[in-house]
PDB file of C-alpha atoms in Angstrom:
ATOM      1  CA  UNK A   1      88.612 102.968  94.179  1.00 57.00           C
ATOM      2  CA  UNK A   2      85.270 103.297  92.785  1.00 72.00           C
ATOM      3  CA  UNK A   3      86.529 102.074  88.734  1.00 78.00           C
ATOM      4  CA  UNK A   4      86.445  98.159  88.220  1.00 81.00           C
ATOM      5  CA  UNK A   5      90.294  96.903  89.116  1.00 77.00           C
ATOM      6  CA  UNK A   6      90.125  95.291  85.820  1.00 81.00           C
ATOM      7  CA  UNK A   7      89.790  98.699  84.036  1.00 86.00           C
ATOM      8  CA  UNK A   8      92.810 100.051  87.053  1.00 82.00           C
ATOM      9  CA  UNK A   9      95.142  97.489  85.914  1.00 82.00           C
ATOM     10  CA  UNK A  10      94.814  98.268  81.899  1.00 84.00           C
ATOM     11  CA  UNK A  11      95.057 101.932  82.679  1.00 88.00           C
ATOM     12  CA  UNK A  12      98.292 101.526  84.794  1.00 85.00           C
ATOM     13  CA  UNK A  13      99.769  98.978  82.444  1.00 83.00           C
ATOM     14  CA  UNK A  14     100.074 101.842  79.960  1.00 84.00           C
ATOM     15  CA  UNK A  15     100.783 104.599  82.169  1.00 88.00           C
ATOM     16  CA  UNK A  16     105.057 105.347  83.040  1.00 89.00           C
ATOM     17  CA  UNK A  17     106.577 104.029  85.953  1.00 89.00           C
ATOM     18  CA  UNK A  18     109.291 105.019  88.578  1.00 93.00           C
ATOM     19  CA  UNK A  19     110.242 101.893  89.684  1.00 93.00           C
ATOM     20  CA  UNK A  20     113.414 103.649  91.928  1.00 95.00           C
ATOM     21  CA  UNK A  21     110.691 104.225  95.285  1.00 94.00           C
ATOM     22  CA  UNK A  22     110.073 100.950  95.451  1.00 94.00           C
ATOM     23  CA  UNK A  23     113.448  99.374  94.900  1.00 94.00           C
ATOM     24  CA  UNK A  24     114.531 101.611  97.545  1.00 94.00           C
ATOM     25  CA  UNK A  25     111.770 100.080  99.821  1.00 94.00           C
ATOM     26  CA  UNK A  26     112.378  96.664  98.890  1.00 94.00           C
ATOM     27  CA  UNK A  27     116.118  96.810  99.338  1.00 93.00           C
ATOM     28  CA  UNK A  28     115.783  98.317 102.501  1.00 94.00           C
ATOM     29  CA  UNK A  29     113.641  95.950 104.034  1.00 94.00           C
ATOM     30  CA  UNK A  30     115.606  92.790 102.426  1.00 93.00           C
ATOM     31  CA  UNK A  31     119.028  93.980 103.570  1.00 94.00           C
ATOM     32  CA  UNK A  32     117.298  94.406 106.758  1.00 93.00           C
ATOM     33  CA  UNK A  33     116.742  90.960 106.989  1.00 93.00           C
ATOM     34  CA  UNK A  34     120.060  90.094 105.144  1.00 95.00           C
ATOM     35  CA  UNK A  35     118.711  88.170 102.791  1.00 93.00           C
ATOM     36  CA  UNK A  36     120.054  87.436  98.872  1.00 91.00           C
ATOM     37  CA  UNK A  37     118.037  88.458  96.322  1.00 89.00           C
ATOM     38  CA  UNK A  38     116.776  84.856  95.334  1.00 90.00           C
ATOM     39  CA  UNK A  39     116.370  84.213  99.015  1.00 92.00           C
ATOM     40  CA  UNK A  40     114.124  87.080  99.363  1.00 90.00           C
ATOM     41  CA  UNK A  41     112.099  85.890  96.704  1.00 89.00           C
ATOM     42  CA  UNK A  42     111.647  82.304  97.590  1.00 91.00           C
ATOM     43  CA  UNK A  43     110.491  83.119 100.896  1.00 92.00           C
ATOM     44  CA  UNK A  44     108.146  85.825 100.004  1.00 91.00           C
ATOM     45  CA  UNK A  45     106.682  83.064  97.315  1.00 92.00           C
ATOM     46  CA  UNK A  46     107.552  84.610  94.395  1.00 92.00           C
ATOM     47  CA  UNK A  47     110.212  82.656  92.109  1.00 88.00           C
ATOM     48  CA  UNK A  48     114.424  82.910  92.229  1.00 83.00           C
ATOM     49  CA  UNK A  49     114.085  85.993  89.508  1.00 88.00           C
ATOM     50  CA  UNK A  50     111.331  88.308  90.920  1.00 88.00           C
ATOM     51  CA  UNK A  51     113.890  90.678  92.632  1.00 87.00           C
ATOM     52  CA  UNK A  52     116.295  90.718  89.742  1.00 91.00           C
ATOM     53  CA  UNK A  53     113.382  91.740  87.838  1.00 92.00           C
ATOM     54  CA  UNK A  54     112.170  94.484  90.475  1.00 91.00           C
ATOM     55  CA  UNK A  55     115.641  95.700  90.293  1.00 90.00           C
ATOM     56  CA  UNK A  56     115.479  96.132  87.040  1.00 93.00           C
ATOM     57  CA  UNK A  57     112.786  98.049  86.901  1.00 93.00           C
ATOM     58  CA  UNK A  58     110.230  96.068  86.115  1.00 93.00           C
ATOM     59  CA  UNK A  59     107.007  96.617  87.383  1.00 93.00           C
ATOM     60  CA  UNK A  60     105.586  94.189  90.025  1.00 93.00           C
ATOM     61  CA  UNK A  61     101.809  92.830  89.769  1.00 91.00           C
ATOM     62  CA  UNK A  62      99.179  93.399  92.529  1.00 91.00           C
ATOM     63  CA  UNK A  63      99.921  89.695  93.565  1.00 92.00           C
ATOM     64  CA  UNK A  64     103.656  90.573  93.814  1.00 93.00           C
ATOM     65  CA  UNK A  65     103.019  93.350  95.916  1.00 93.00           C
ATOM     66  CA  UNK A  66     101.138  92.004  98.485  1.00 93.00           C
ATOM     67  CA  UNK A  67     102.983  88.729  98.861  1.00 93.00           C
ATOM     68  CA  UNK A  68     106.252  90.930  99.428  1.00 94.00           C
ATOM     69  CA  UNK A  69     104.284  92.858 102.205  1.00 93.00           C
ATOM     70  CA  UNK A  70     103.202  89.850 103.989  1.00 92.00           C
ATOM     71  CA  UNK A  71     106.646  88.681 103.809  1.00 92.00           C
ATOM     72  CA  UNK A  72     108.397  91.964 105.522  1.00 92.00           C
ATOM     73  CA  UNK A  73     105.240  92.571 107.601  1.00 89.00           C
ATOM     74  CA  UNK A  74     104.456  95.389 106.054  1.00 91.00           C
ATOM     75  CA  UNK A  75     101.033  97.408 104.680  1.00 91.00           C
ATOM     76  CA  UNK A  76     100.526  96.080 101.472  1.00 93.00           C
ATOM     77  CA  UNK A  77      99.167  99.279 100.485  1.00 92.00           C
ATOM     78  CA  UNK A  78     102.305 100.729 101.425  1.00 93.00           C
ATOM     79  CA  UNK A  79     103.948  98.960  98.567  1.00 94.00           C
ATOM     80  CA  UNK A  80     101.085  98.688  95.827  1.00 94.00           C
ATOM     81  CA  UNK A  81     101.373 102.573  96.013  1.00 92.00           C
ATOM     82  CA  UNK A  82     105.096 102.552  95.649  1.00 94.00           C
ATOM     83  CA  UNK A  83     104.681 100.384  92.515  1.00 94.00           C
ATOM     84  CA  UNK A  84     101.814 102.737  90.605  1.00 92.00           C
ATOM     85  CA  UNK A  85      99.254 100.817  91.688  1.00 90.00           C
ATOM     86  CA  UNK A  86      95.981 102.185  94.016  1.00 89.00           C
ATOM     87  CA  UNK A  87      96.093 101.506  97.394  1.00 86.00           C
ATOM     88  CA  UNK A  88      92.866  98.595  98.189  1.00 85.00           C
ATOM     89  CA  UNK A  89      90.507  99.446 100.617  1.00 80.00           C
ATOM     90  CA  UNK A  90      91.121  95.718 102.002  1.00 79.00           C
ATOM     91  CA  UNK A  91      94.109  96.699 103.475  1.00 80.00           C
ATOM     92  CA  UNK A  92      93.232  99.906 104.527  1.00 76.00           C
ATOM     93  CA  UNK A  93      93.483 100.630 108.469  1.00 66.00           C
ATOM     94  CA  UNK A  94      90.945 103.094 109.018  1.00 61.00           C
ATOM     95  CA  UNK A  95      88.195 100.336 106.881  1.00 53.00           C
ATOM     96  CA  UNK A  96      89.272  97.797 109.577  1.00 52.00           C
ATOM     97  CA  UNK A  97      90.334  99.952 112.424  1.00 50.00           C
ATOM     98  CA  UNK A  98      86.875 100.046 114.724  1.00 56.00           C
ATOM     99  CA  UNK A  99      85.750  96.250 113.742  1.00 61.00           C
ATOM    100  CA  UNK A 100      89.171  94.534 113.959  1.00 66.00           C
ATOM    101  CA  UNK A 101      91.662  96.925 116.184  1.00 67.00           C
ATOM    102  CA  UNK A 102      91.815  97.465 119.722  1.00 72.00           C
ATOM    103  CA  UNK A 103      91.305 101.426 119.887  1.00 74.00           C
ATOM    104  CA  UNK A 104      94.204 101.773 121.293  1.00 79.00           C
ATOM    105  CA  UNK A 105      96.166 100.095 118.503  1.00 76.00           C
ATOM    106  CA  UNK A 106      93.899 102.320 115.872  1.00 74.00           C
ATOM    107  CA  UNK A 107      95.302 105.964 117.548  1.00 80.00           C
ATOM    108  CA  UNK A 108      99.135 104.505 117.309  1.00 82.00           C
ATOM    109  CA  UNK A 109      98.031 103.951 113.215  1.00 79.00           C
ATOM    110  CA  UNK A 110      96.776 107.168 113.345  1.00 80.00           C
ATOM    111  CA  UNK A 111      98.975 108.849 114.901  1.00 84.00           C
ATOM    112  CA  UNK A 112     102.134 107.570 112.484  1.00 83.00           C
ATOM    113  CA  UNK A 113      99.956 108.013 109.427  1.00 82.00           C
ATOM    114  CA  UNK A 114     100.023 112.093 110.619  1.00 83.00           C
ATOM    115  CA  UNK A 115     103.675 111.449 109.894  1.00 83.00           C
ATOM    116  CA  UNK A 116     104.464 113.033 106.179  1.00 80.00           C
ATOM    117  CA  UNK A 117     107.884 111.587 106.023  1.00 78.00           C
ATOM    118  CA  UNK A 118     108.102 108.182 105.131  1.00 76.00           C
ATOM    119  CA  UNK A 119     111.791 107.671 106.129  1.00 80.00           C
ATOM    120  CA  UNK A 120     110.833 108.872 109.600  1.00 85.00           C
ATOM    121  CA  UNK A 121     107.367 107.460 109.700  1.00 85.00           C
ATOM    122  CA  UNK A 122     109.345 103.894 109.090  1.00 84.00           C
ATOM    123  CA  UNK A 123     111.700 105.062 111.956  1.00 88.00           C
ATOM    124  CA  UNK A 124     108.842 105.254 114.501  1.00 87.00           C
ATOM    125  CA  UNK A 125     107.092 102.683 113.631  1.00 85.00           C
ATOM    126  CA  UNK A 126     110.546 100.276 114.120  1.00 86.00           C
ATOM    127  CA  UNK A 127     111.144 102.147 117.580  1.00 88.00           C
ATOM    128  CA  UNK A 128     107.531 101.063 118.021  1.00 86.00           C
ATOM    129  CA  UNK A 129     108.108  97.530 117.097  1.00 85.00           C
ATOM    130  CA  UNK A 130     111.173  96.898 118.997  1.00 87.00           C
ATOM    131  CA  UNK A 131     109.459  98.595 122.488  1.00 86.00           C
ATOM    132  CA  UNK A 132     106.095  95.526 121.435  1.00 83.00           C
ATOM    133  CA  UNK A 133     108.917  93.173 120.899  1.00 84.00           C
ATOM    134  CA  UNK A 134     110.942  93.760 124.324  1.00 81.00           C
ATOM    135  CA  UNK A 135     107.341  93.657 125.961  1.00 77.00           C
ATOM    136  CA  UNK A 136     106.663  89.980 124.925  1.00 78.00           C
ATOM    137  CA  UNK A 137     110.022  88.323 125.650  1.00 72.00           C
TER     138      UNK A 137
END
């Protein structure tokens, strides 16, 4: 994103906005937990309305956005896209990927990011999670 994120955020402000991609996200990954909606937003530090808002159609800030990924554990890229909004080269996994990752944990990223179909892509990368998971019980 080489334009000032203060010029981004005017431009997107104005621009139209399908909010149903990323209520779909959102409700997947709170049902998953099986969570209310003013659960879901307590925990992820938002207030009791945010979701009802979401829901609605609303669309979330940056701030939103990336306190809801760190919440489900998720790329917060993966939802500032979702919501209009450019992905941030901060949260980017090939910008961190040789400083920060094992290699080995930089070709799995890779490898799933090769994957065009998000429903899929999301399918892997569970299988992925629940194989780590079993591995440190």
């Amino acid at each position: 994103m080489d334009e000032p994120l203060a010029k981004v955020r005017k431009r997107i402000k104005k621009s139209a906005y399908d909010p149903q991609p990323f209520i779909e996200r959102i409700e997947a990954l709170r049902l998953k937990r099986n969570l209310s909606l003013r659960q879901a937003g307590m925990q992820a530090g938002l207030d009791h309305q945010a979701f009802r808002r979401l829901k609605a159609g609303v669309r979330p800030e940056m701030m939103y956005c990336i306190l809801l990924a760190d919440f489900f554990e998720i790329n917060p890229n993966e939802l500032l896209v979702l919501a209009g909004w450019p992905a941030l080269k901060v949260f980017d996994i090939a910008t961190v990927s040789e400083e920060h990752l094992p290699p080995e944990a930089v070709d799995v990223a890779l490898a799933l990011a090769k994957i065009s179909d998000a429903g899929t892509r999301r399918q892997v990368a569970d299988a992925v999670m629940i194989l780590l998971k079993k591995y440190f019980e």
